[in-house]
Short mmCIF file of C-alpha atoms in Angstrom, two decimals:
data_model
loop_
_atom_site.label_atom_id
_atom_site.label_comp_id
_atom_site.label_asym_id
_atom_site.label_seq_id
_atom_site.Cartn_x
_atom_site.Cartn_y
_atom_site.Cartn_z
CA MET A 1 0.04 -0.03 0.01
CA SER A 2 1.39 3.48 -1.29
CA ASN A 3 1.96 6.16 1.53
CA GLU A 4 -0.94 7.98 -0.43
CA GLU A 5 -3.18 5.07 0.32
CA LYS A 6 -2.26 4.86 3.93
CA LEU A 7 -3.09 8.56 4.44
CA ARG A 8 -6.41 7.78 2.75
CA GLU A 9 -7.26 5.20 5.27
CA TYR A 10 -5.91 6.97 8.17
CA LEU A 11 -8.16 10.39 7.20
CA LYS A 12 -11.21 7.87 6.69
CA ARG A 13 -10.69 6.06 10.02
CA THR A 14 -10.31 9.73 11.68
CA MET A 15 -13.30 11.13 10.28
CA ALA A 16 -15.24 8.30 11.27
CA GLU A 17 -14.00 8.18 14.66
CA ALA A 18 -14.70 12.02 15.00
CA ARG A 19 -18.25 11.22 13.75
CA ARG A 20 -18.98 8.67 16.35
CA THR A 21 -17.49 11.15 19.08
CA GLN A 22 -19.93 13.98 17.91
CA GLN A 23 -22.94 11.43 17.89
CA LEU A 24 -21.90 10.33 21.55
CA LEU A 25 -21.49 13.89 22.67
CA GLN A 26 -25.04 14.80 20.94
CA GLY A 27 -26.46 11.91 22.70
CA LEU A 28 -24.90 13.14 25.92
CA GLU A 29 -26.50 16.54 25.51
CA ASP A 30 -29.52 15.46 24.36
CA ARG A 31 -29.76 13.24 27.61
CA GLU A 32 -29.24 16.11 29.75
CA ARG A 33 -31.87 18.28 28.50
CA GLU A 34 -34.48 15.50 27.52
CA PRO A 35 -37.98 16.83 28.66
CA ILE A 36 -39.42 15.36 32.00
CA ALA A 37 -43.18 14.79 31.81
CA ILE A 38 -45.39 15.11 34.90
CA VAL A 39 -48.04 12.30 34.14
CA GLY A 40 -49.85 12.48 37.70
CA MET A 41 -50.67 15.28 40.40
CA ALA A 42 -52.21 14.88 43.70
CA CYS A 43 -52.14 17.43 46.68
CA ARG A 44 -53.63 18.80 49.88
CA PHE A 45 -53.55 22.35 50.82
CA PRO A 46 -55.34 24.96 53.26
CA GLY A 47 -58.98 25.82 52.46
CA GLY A 48 -60.24 22.28 52.15
CA VAL A 49 -58.00 21.48 49.01
CA GLY A 50 -57.80 17.64 48.42
CA SER A 51 -56.88 17.60 44.91
CA PRO A 52 -55.36 19.65 41.77
CA GLY A 53 -58.91 20.66 40.81
CA GLU A 54 -59.89 22.08 44.16
CA LEU A 55 -56.65 24.06 44.33
CA TRP A 56 -57.47 25.70 40.99
CA ASP A 57 -61.08 26.45 42.06
CA LEU A 58 -59.59 28.21 45.13
CA VAL A 59 -57.07 30.15 43.07
CA ALA A 60 -59.34 31.13 40.00
CA ALA A 61 -62.10 32.37 42.65
CA GLY A 62 -59.25 34.55 44.05
CA ARG A 63 -59.72 33.11 47.73
CA ASP A 64 -57.59 32.29 50.51
CA GLY A 65 -57.71 29.22 52.59
CA LEU A 66 -56.29 30.57 55.52
CA GLY A 67 -58.12 30.45 59.10
CA PRO A 68 -58.11 29.97 62.78
CA PHE A 69 -55.80 27.50 64.43
CA PRO A 70 -57.13 23.96 64.54
CA ALA A 71 -59.00 22.76 67.26
CA ASP A 72 -57.78 19.48 67.49
CA ARG A 73 -54.13 19.71 68.01
CA GLY A 74 -54.15 20.94 71.50
CA TRP A 75 -52.81 24.26 70.39
CA GLU A 76 -53.48 27.46 72.14
CA THR A 77 -56.02 29.30 69.96
CA SER A 78 -55.67 32.79 71.45
CA PRO A 79 -51.78 32.94 72.20
CA PRO A 80 -51.27 35.93 74.50
CA GLY A 81 -50.64 38.99 72.32
CA GLU A 82 -47.64 37.60 70.31
CA PHE A 83 -49.36 37.11 66.89
CA ALA A 84 -52.91 36.54 65.36
CA PRO A 85 -53.72 32.76 65.76
CA VAL A 86 -54.08 32.28 61.79
CA GLY A 87 -52.72 30.36 59.41
CA GLY A 88 -53.03 27.39 56.65
CA PHE A 89 -53.99 24.00 57.67
CA VAL A 90 -54.67 20.72 55.98
CA ASP A 91 -58.18 19.15 56.76
CA ASP A 92 -58.08 16.32 59.19
CA ALA A 93 -54.29 15.97 59.10
CA ALA A 94 -54.76 13.24 61.62
CA GLY A 95 -57.04 11.25 59.46
CA PHE A 96 -55.19 8.09 57.99
CA ASP A 97 -56.63 4.82 56.60
CA ALA A 98 -53.66 2.67 58.19
CA ALA A 99 -55.52 -0.84 57.33
CA PHE A 100 -55.33 0.26 53.57
CA PHE A 101 -51.56 0.07 53.54
CA GLY A 102 -51.20 -2.73 55.84
CA ILE A 103 -49.94 -0.63 58.93
CA SER A 104 -51.12 -1.45 62.59
CA PRO A 105 -52.83 1.15 64.50
CA ARG A 106 -49.78 1.54 66.75
CA GLU A 107 -47.40 2.15 64.34
CA ALA A 108 -49.69 4.52 62.73
CA LEU A 109 -49.87 6.61 65.91
CA ALA A 110 -46.16 6.86 65.79
CA MET A 111 -46.00 7.75 62.55
CA ASP A 112 -45.42 11.42 61.47
CA PRO A 113 -48.51 12.97 59.72
CA GLN A 114 -46.24 13.96 57.03
CA GLN A 115 -45.66 10.29 56.42
CA ARG A 116 -49.26 9.29 56.32
CA LEU A 117 -50.07 11.96 53.92
CA LEU A 118 -47.14 10.99 51.68
CA LEU A 119 -48.57 7.70 51.31
CA GLU A 120 -52.25 8.57 50.33
CA THR A 121 -51.24 11.40 48.09
CA SER A 122 -48.62 9.24 46.23
CA TRP A 123 -51.55 6.70 45.76
CA GLU A 124 -53.63 9.29 44.51
CA ALA A 125 -50.96 10.77 42.18
CA LEU A 126 -50.28 7.31 40.67
CA GLU A 127 -54.04 6.76 39.92
CA HIS A 128 -54.19 10.28 38.46
CA ALA A 129 -51.48 9.09 36.10
CA GLY A 130 -53.46 5.86 35.47
CA ILE A 131 -50.74 3.53 37.05
CA ASP A 132 -51.68 0.71 39.17
CA ALA A 133 -49.70 0.73 42.26
CA GLY A 134 -49.09 -2.86 42.16
CA THR A 135 -47.34 -2.86 39.01
CA LEU A 136 -44.62 -0.85 40.23
CA ARG A 137 -43.34 -3.67 42.64
CA GLY A 138 -39.54 -4.46 41.78
CA SER A 139 -39.38 -1.74 39.06
CA LEU A 140 -36.72 1.08 39.10
CA ALA A 141 -38.84 3.77 40.28
CA GLY A 142 -37.73 6.15 42.72
CA ALA A 143 -39.11 8.79 45.57
CA PHE A 144 -37.78 12.27 45.91
CA ILE A 145 -39.35 13.96 48.81
CA GLY A 146 -38.70 17.59 50.34
CA THR A 147 -39.57 18.43 53.78
CA ASN A 148 -38.60 20.61 56.53
CA GLY A 149 -40.35 19.96 59.83
CA ARG A 150 -40.00 17.08 62.08
CA ASP A 151 -41.89 18.22 65.54
CA TYR A 152 -44.42 15.33 65.77
CA ALA A 153 -42.14 13.16 68.12
CA SER A 154 -42.35 15.85 70.83
CA GLN A 155 -46.11 15.11 70.94
CA LEU A 156 -45.73 11.62 71.68
CA ARG A 157 -44.31 11.72 75.01
CA GLU A 158 -47.67 11.62 76.44
CA TYR A 159 -48.15 7.98 74.83
CA PRO A 160 -44.62 6.14 75.32
CA THR A 161 -46.57 2.78 75.46
CA ASP A 162 -48.60 2.92 72.65
CA ALA A 163 -45.82 4.03 70.48
CA GLU A 164 -42.91 2.34 71.51
CA GLY A 165 -41.21 0.37 69.14
CA TYR A 166 -42.04 2.55 66.26
CA LEU A 167 -40.88 6.03 67.30
CA MET A 168 -37.69 5.88 65.21
CA THR A 169 -39.14 4.81 62.03
CA GLY A 170 -42.02 6.95 62.31
CA ASN A 171 -40.16 9.98 63.03
CA ALA A 172 -36.85 9.75 60.71
CA LEU A 173 -36.45 12.03 57.87
CA SER A 174 -35.14 9.40 55.86
CA VAL A 175 -38.00 7.11 56.49
CA LEU A 176 -40.44 9.78 54.68
CA SER A 177 -38.90 8.76 51.20
CA GLY A 178 -38.07 5.10 52.20
CA ARG A 179 -41.69 4.33 53.67
CA LEU A 180 -42.82 5.00 50.12
CA SER A 181 -40.43 2.72 48.48
CA TYR A 182 -41.17 0.23 51.08
CA VAL A 183 -44.98 -0.23 50.59
CA TYR A 184 -45.00 0.21 46.72
CA GLY A 185 -41.80 -1.97 46.33
CA LEU A 186 -39.66 0.72 44.48
CA VAL A 187 -35.96 -0.22 43.99
CA GLY A 188 -34.98 3.12 42.28
CA PRO A 189 -33.50 5.94 44.29
CA ALA A 190 -35.16 7.23 47.71
CA LEU A 191 -33.93 10.50 49.07
CA SER A 192 -35.76 12.95 51.79
CA VAL A 193 -34.32 16.68 51.31
CA ASP A 194 -34.53 19.34 53.59
CA THR A 195 -33.27 22.27 52.06
CA ALA A 196 -36.11 24.38 54.01
CA CYS A 197 -38.71 26.32 51.57
CA SER A 198 -36.87 25.11 48.84
CA SER A 199 -37.09 21.50 49.45
CA SER A 200 -39.68 20.54 46.99
CA LEU A 201 -38.09 22.10 43.94
CA VAL A 202 -34.78 20.60 44.99
CA ALA A 203 -36.09 17.14 45.23
CA LEU A 204 -38.12 17.97 41.79
CA HIS A 205 -34.44 18.86 40.18
CA LEU A 206 -32.89 15.39 41.80
CA ALA A 207 -35.75 13.40 40.46
CA ALA A 208 -35.26 14.92 36.76
CA HIS A 209 -31.78 14.41 37.03
CA ALA A 210 -31.87 10.78 37.95
CA LEU A 211 -34.84 10.13 35.23
CA ARG A 212 -32.28 11.32 32.61
CA HIS A 213 -29.46 9.58 33.80
CA GLY A 214 -31.38 6.23 33.75
CA GLU A 215 -31.29 5.99 37.81
CA CYS A 216 -34.75 5.38 37.65
CA SER A 217 -37.50 4.75 35.42
CA LEU A 218 -40.36 6.79 37.06
CA ALA A 219 -39.91 9.22 40.18
CA LEU A 220 -42.44 10.17 42.89
CA THR A 221 -41.70 13.54 43.88
CA GLY A 222 -43.02 16.58 45.90
CA GLY A 223 -42.95 18.19 49.49
CA VAL A 224 -44.78 17.97 52.70
CA THR A 225 -45.31 20.03 55.80
CA VAL A 226 -47.40 19.31 58.68
CA MET A 227 -46.91 21.60 62.03
CA SER A 228 -47.55 19.55 64.83
CA THR A 229 -46.96 22.46 67.20
CA PRO A 230 -47.14 26.34 66.73
CA ALA A 231 -43.83 26.97 67.68
CA LEU A 232 -42.82 28.45 64.24
CA PHE A 233 -45.38 31.01 64.53
CA ALA A 234 -43.97 32.11 67.82
CA GLU A 235 -40.34 32.22 66.53
CA PHE A 236 -41.25 34.33 63.55
CA ALA A 237 -43.31 36.68 65.28
CA ARG A 238 -40.49 37.32 68.02
CA GLN A 239 -38.47 37.99 64.73
CA GLY A 240 -40.94 40.38 63.37
CA GLY A 241 -41.35 38.41 60.19
CA LEU A 242 -45.00 37.47 60.70
CA ALA A 243 -47.74 39.33 58.88
CA GLY A 244 -50.39 40.91 61.37
CA ASP A 245 -53.35 39.21 59.88
CA GLY A 246 -51.29 36.02 58.99
CA ARG A 247 -51.54 36.35 55.30
CA CYS A 248 -48.81 36.71 52.37
CA LYS A 249 -49.25 39.62 50.51
CA ALA A 250 -46.65 38.96 47.88
CA TYR A 251 -44.98 41.83 45.97
CA ALA A 252 -47.47 44.40 47.45
CA GLY A 253 -47.24 47.66 49.17
CA ALA A 254 -48.77 46.33 52.08
CA ALA A 255 -46.67 43.53 52.45
CA ASP A 256 -45.65 43.13 56.31
CA GLY A 257 -44.52 39.32 56.74
CA THR A 258 -45.26 35.88 55.65
CA GLY A 259 -48.16 33.72 56.78
CA TRP A 260 -47.34 30.14 57.59
CA ALA A 261 -49.03 27.09 56.35
CA GLU A 262 -48.92 23.64 55.67
CA GLY A 263 -49.58 21.17 52.67
CA ILE A 264 -48.48 18.62 50.47
CA GLY A 265 -48.10 18.06 47.00
CA MET A 266 -46.88 15.19 44.76
CA LEU A 267 -46.15 14.49 41.10
CA VAL A 268 -45.29 11.66 39.38
CA LEU A 269 -42.72 11.87 36.71
CA GLU A 270 -41.15 9.87 33.42
CA ARG A 271 -38.99 10.79 30.69
CA LEU A 272 -41.05 12.47 28.12
CA SER A 273 -40.09 9.70 25.60
CA ASP A 274 -41.34 6.79 27.99
CA ALA A 275 -44.61 8.83 28.99
CA ARG A 276 -45.46 8.71 25.09
CA ARG A 277 -44.37 5.24 24.84
CA ASN A 278 -46.73 4.14 27.73
CA GLY A 279 -49.53 6.10 26.80
CA HIS A 280 -49.71 8.32 29.63
CA ARG A 281 -51.26 11.91 29.59
CA VAL A 282 -48.67 14.66 29.98
CA TRP A 283 -50.02 17.19 32.15
CA GLY A 284 -47.09 19.49 31.85
CA VAL A 285 -43.48 19.31 30.89
CA ILE A 286 -40.29 20.12 33.04
CA ARG A 287 -37.95 21.47 30.26
CA GLY A 288 -35.16 22.68 32.86
CA SER A 289 -34.19 23.24 36.58
CA ALA A 290 -31.20 24.42 38.63
CA VAL A 291 -30.26 24.51 42.15
CA ASN A 292 -27.56 26.67 43.87
CA GLN A 293 -26.70 28.24 47.21
CA ASP A 294 -26.11 31.66 48.52
CA GLY A 295 -22.55 30.78 50.28
CA ALA A 296 -21.24 33.70 52.37
CA SER A 297 -23.74 36.37 51.60
CA ASN A 298 -24.94 39.38 53.63
CA GLY A 299 -26.58 36.93 56.20
CA LEU A 300 -27.49 33.34 56.94
CA THR A 301 -31.04 33.59 56.59
CA ALA A 302 -31.07 36.86 54.32
CA PRO A 303 -32.15 36.32 50.52
CA ASN A 304 -29.33 36.89 48.12
CA GLY A 305 -30.24 38.57 44.59
CA PRO A 306 -27.11 37.49 42.83
CA SER A 307 -27.63 33.80 43.44
CA GLN A 308 -31.11 34.14 42.72
CA GLU A 309 -30.29 35.57 39.39
CA ARG A 310 -27.57 32.79 38.81
CA VAL A 311 -30.06 30.30 39.33
CA ILE A 312 -32.68 31.71 37.01
CA LEU A 313 -30.12 31.93 34.31
CA GLN A 314 -28.65 28.18 35.08
CA ALA A 315 -32.26 26.80 34.77
CA LEU A 316 -32.62 28.76 31.25
CA ALA A 317 -29.51 27.15 30.34
CA ASN A 318 -30.39 23.79 31.25
CA ALA A 319 -34.00 24.21 29.25
CA GLY A 320 -31.95 25.68 26.18
CA LEU A 321 -34.25 28.60 26.45
CA SER A 322 -33.99 32.65 26.24
CA PRO A 323 -35.83 34.40 29.25
CA SER A 324 -38.32 35.73 26.54
CA GLU A 325 -39.59 32.38 25.88
CA VAL A 326 -40.92 32.35 29.44
CA ASP A 327 -44.42 33.94 29.69
CA VAL A 328 -45.09 33.79 33.87
CA VAL A 329 -42.98 33.15 36.87
CA GLU A 330 -44.80 31.57 40.01
CA GLY A 331 -42.43 33.52 42.59
CA HIS A 332 -41.28 32.64 45.95
CA GLY A 333 -43.41 35.98 46.95
CA THR A 334 -43.33 35.16 50.73
CA GLY A 335 -44.83 38.75 51.54
CA THR A 336 -42.06 40.01 53.51
CA ARG A 337 -40.71 43.92 53.16
CA LEU A 338 -36.99 42.47 52.60
CA GLY A 339 -37.22 39.15 50.36
CA ASP A 340 -39.80 40.44 47.93
CA PRO A 341 -38.09 43.46 46.55
CA ILE A 342 -34.79 41.17 46.36
CA GLU A 343 -36.51 38.64 44.41
CA ALA A 344 -38.52 41.21 42.22
CA HIS A 345 -35.26 42.69 41.00
CA ALA A 346 -33.39 39.42 40.54
CA LEU A 347 -36.29 38.81 38.02
CA LEU A 348 -36.24 42.19 36.52
CA ALA A 349 -32.35 41.76 35.62
CA THR A 350 -32.75 38.24 34.10
CA TYR A 351 -36.33 37.99 32.82
CA GLY A 352 -37.25 41.53 32.34
CA GLN A 353 -34.82 42.57 30.00
CA ASP A 354 -35.38 43.04 26.16
CA ARG A 355 -38.76 41.51 25.83
CA GLN A 356 -41.89 42.87 24.13
CA GLU A 357 -44.68 41.29 26.37
CA PRO A 358 -44.07 41.75 29.99
CA LEU A 359 -43.23 38.87 32.38
CA TRP A 360 -46.10 38.28 34.55
CA LEU A 361 -45.42 37.30 38.36
CA GLY A 362 -47.70 36.02 40.87
CA SER A 363 -47.77 33.76 44.00
CA VAL A 364 -49.90 30.90 45.34
CA LYS A 365 -48.98 32.01 48.82
CA SER A 366 -51.37 34.65 48.55
CA ASN A 367 -54.18 32.04 48.43
CA ILE A 368 -52.64 29.42 50.61
CA GLY A 369 -49.98 30.99 52.64
CA HIS A 370 -46.58 29.85 52.87
CA THR A 371 -46.66 25.98 52.65
CA GLN A 372 -42.76 25.59 53.70
CA ALA A 373 -41.18 22.23 51.96
CA ALA A 374 -44.50 21.98 49.85
CA ALA A 375 -44.41 25.65 48.51
CA GLY A 376 -42.47 25.01 45.37
CA VAL A 377 -44.47 21.78 44.14
CA ALA A 378 -47.91 24.03 44.90
CA GLY A 379 -46.39 26.46 42.53
CA VAL A 380 -45.66 23.98 39.90
CA ILE A 381 -49.39 22.30 40.01
CA LYS A 382 -50.85 25.97 39.82
CA MET A 383 -48.92 26.71 36.74
CA VAL A 384 -49.65 23.33 35.20
CA LEU A 385 -53.54 23.93 35.87
CA ALA A 386 -53.18 27.58 34.70
CA MET A 387 -51.66 26.28 31.29
CA GLN A 388 -54.59 23.74 31.03
CA ARG A 389 -57.31 26.53 31.69
CA ASP A 390 -55.53 29.11 29.37
CA THR A 391 -55.50 31.60 32.34
CA MET A 392 -53.15 33.44 34.34
CA PRO A 393 -54.63 33.78 37.83
CA ARG A 394 -54.38 36.76 39.92
CA THR A 395 -52.50 37.14 42.96
CA ILE A 396 -54.47 38.35 45.68
CA HIS A 397 -54.12 40.62 48.93
CA VAL A 398 -52.14 43.30 46.51
CA ASP A 399 -53.08 46.84 47.13
CA GLU A 400 -50.36 47.88 44.70
CA PRO A 401 -47.28 46.66 43.57
CA SER A 402 -44.45 47.06 46.02
CA PRO A 403 -43.03 50.63 46.01
CA HIS A 404 -39.89 49.07 47.09
CA VAL A 405 -39.00 47.89 43.44
CA ASP A 406 -38.07 49.70 40.74
CA TRP A 407 -40.61 48.39 38.23
CA ALA A 408 -39.15 50.66 35.45
CA SER A 409 -36.07 48.77 35.26
CA GLY A 410 -37.51 45.86 33.40
CA ASN A 411 -40.75 44.66 31.92
CA VAL A 412 -42.30 42.44 34.88
CA ALA A 413 -45.81 43.11 35.95
CA VAL A 414 -47.76 41.72 39.13
CA LEU A 415 -50.65 39.58 38.10
CA THR A 416 -53.30 41.98 40.23
CA ALA A 417 -55.91 40.82 37.71
CA SER A 418 -56.31 37.30 36.23
CA ARG A 419 -55.58 37.45 32.43
CA PRO A 420 -56.08 35.10 29.47
CA TRP A 421 -53.08 33.11 28.71
CA PRO A 422 -52.79 33.12 25.01
CA ARG A 423 -50.48 30.73 22.94
CA THR A 424 -47.25 32.40 21.19
CA GLU A 425 -46.87 31.44 17.70
CA GLY A 426 -44.17 28.98 17.10
CA ARG A 427 -43.79 27.64 20.75
CA PRO A 428 -45.67 26.52 23.64
CA ARG A 429 -46.58 28.23 26.87
CA ARG A 430 -43.94 28.42 29.60
CA ALA A 431 -43.60 29.21 33.21
CA GLY A 432 -40.75 29.43 35.60
CA VAL A 433 -41.00 28.59 39.65
CA SER A 434 -39.05 29.66 42.15
CA SER A 435 -38.29 28.74 45.80
CA PHE A 436 -35.71 30.10 47.92
CA GLY A 437 -34.54 28.04 51.01
CA ILE A 438 -33.72 29.85 54.65
CA SER A 439 -30.79 27.74 54.06
CA GLY A 440 -29.53 29.63 51.33
CA THR A 441 -30.34 26.85 48.85
CA ASN A 442 -32.28 28.47 45.79
CA ALA A 443 -34.04 26.29 42.95
CA HIS A 444 -35.85 27.42 39.66
CA VAL A 445 -37.88 25.13 37.40
CA ILE A 446 -39.15 25.48 33.85
CA ILE A 447 -42.55 24.07 33.16
CA GLU A 448 -44.11 23.84 29.77
CA GLU A 449 -47.69 23.11 28.83
CA GLY A 450 -48.60 19.31 28.26
CA ASP A 451 -51.31 17.77 26.28
CA PRO A 452 -54.18 20.02 25.45
CA VAL A 453 -57.52 19.25 27.46
CA PRO A 454 -59.67 17.00 25.35
CA PRO A 455 -62.98 18.48 24.08
CA SER A 456 -66.20 17.09 25.53
CA GLU A 457 -67.52 14.23 23.71
CA ALA A 458 -69.59 15.03 20.93
CA ALA A 459 -71.89 12.05 21.33
CA GLU A 460 -73.10 10.44 24.67
CA VAL A 461 -73.34 6.71 24.70
CA PRO A 462 -74.21 4.22 27.50
CA THR A 463 -71.15 3.45 29.57
CA ALA A 464 -70.18 2.35 32.94
CA TRP A 465 -67.96 3.80 35.71
CA LEU A 466 -66.08 1.12 38.08
CA VAL A 467 -65.21 2.34 41.32
CA SER A 468 -63.11 -0.12 43.89
CA ALA A 469 -61.82 0.33 47.61
CA LYS A 470 -60.63 -2.13 50.43
CA THR A 471 -63.78 -1.48 52.65
CA GLU A 472 -67.32 -0.36 51.90
CA ARG A 473 -66.92 2.97 53.61
CA ALA A 474 -63.94 3.64 51.62
CA LEU A 475 -66.00 2.82 48.35
CA HIS A 476 -68.49 5.28 48.88
CA ALA A 477 -65.91 7.95 49.86
CA GLN A 478 -64.02 7.25 46.69
CA ALA A 479 -67.36 7.49 44.68
CA ALA A 480 -67.91 10.85 46.17
CA ARG A 481 -64.31 12.16 45.04
CA LEU A 482 -65.18 10.73 41.62
CA ALA A 483 -68.54 12.46 41.53
CA ASP A 484 -66.95 15.90 42.71
CA TRP A 485 -63.90 15.51 40.05
CA ALA A 486 -66.54 14.59 37.31
CA ALA A 487 -68.85 17.35 37.89
CA GLY A 488 -66.15 19.90 37.17
CA THR A 489 -64.17 18.22 34.34
CA ARG A 490 -64.04 18.19 30.57
CA ASP A 491 -62.82 14.65 29.91
CA GLY A 492 -64.90 12.56 28.09
CA ILE A 493 -67.00 10.03 30.12
CA ASN A 494 -65.90 7.18 27.76
CA ASP A 495 -62.24 7.88 28.28
CA THR A 496 -62.95 7.96 31.92
CA ALA A 497 -64.77 4.67 31.60
CA VAL A 498 -61.94 3.21 30.06
CA ALA A 499 -59.22 4.62 32.66
CA LEU A 500 -61.39 3.33 35.65
CA ALA A 501 -61.55 0.01 34.23
CA THR A 502 -58.05 -0.62 33.14
CA GLN A 503 -55.67 1.92 34.78
CA ARG A 504 -56.47 1.41 38.68
CA SER A 505 -56.09 -0.72 41.17
CA ARG A 506 -58.75 -3.72 41.56
CA LEU A 507 -59.62 -3.84 45.12
CA PRO A 508 -62.05 -6.04 46.98
CA TYR A 509 -65.21 -3.75 47.28
CA ARG A 510 -66.49 -2.61 43.99
CA ALA A 511 -69.48 -0.81 42.49
CA ALA A 512 -70.23 0.02 38.85
CA VAL A 513 -72.42 3.37 37.92
CA ALA A 514 -74.21 3.11 34.33
CA GLY A 515 -75.24 5.82 32.43
CA SER A 516 -75.64 7.64 29.29
CA THR A 517 -74.50 10.99 29.99
CA ARG A 518 -72.05 12.83 32.63
CA GLU A 519 -75.32 14.05 34.90
CA GLU A 520 -76.55 10.56 34.96
CA LEU A 521 -73.26 9.13 35.88
CA VAL A 522 -72.57 11.70 38.32
CA ALA A 523 -76.21 11.25 40.00
CA GLY A 524 -75.42 7.67 40.33
CA LEU A 525 -72.14 7.98 42.28
CA ARG A 526 -74.30 10.59 44.32
CA ASP A 527 -76.87 7.70 45.24
CA LEU A 528 -73.95 5.30 46.01
CA VAL A 529 -72.53 7.87 48.51
CA ARG A 530 -75.90 7.90 50.22
CA THR A 531 -77.14 4.31 49.92
CA GLY A 532 -74.47 2.08 48.53
CA GLU A 533 -77.29 1.06 45.92
CA GLY A 534 -78.48 2.80 42.87
CA PRO A 535 -82.01 3.82 42.15
CA SER A 536 -83.55 2.93 38.95
CA GLY A 537 -81.87 4.83 35.81
CA PRO A 538 -78.29 5.51 36.81
CA VAL A 539 -77.40 1.84 38.22
CA ALA A 540 -75.04 1.08 41.10
CA VAL A 541 -73.95 -2.36 42.08
CA LEU A 542 -71.99 -3.03 45.16
CA PHE A 543 -70.40 -6.23 45.49
CA SER A 544 -66.88 -7.77 47.03
CA GLY A 545 -64.43 -10.22 45.72
#
């Protein structure tokens, strides 16, 4: 072989190797940016909110869910002059169907209510995704849970005999995620994350990373806070950081401090390609996310504007987007005189420059209070629903945009009134969600709209809706929840029938409700709730097996 031929062969091999290297690098880059699908959601928040739809109803109506201290926790409902006994609380936080999850009453008593709520909402989120929880056993699914409070153990000192033997697992931070993996038989990563108020978004960021890198095939992620004592209210009141009326006045001139609340939000995530292959409805898409730290800033607990700017730009880079391609930011917006102006200026410096339409800014904390470790995921659920409803809902308790913000320095506007959310030609609607922890850990996530809401069915044909539960009482409760959901949804009755029959767990007590219209089916469910038997017309049949 001549030298010229040898050179030609060498160049061919080199070019082929370069192409393979380029393809490998492109594949790695694509994997780092692969969209993550939100295929299921569930939540419990103040104001009687027990589902994402009920959260939207609260937000869309411009109501807040705050109220007096709960009467069933042994708290002093009228503290002596320190602060107003007002906050946001989850209804029946002590309620738990222990037998459903195979847990004894003694162990359930020792379990932090945050663990109990995580089990219930994770089950609900999987059902919302059309996934039978039993099919996940042994799968490479993971659990990524944010939290920030563990004060329940202090309340068990009065019951040492009843709870002994279960106190460690019932109150350990690690078991918040580990119990989900144990109950459902998941063998992917299980992480419990505490970065204070940014915990749920940090957990979401870690879940997306694990999905993109093949560490898990599906992820349960979210955040939970339940306050077992009123200590946080007293501590913040002493620091002068609690709002006089207990309400968050985000980005408002009247802002006078935060308003504490509790809640839980749970998401089911898959890689977008997997969600499409599995036939799961995509409620929203996570395009990018980022997490960083304030470091040695102007105070351990003080917000840091430059760090907030960096985490926003990092999330946009991770998503491969420019600031002008995001329409709305669901902000941290706690209603403090120090934190809100710092956050607003960070948004003005990043999203607010060189854009024709304003970046619209709001905060769900105005409706449900600061739900701490669940705050970020509450914002995600709100934005997913806002895209589904084509609406940017208003932020309440805003008398005027904060005079401590130089709003003229960029194109950012507070959502003091609800607005239509039109589609921009050539791209989907997008929102940013921010959470900043008192620990100094910041998180920002970019959410993109998912599948459109299907139109109401054109033709109504007879169909049957199936309901199942572990007990007769639970069956009636499930029927009530389904009736409430069906009365307000636009999903087709036939699609719902298929989902109920094929995508939910088959439990021993079951009922079938038949009808030709949504109204008939809902009426049949209501009758099932009242009597366990359907009247003539819509038919409900109760049986076990």
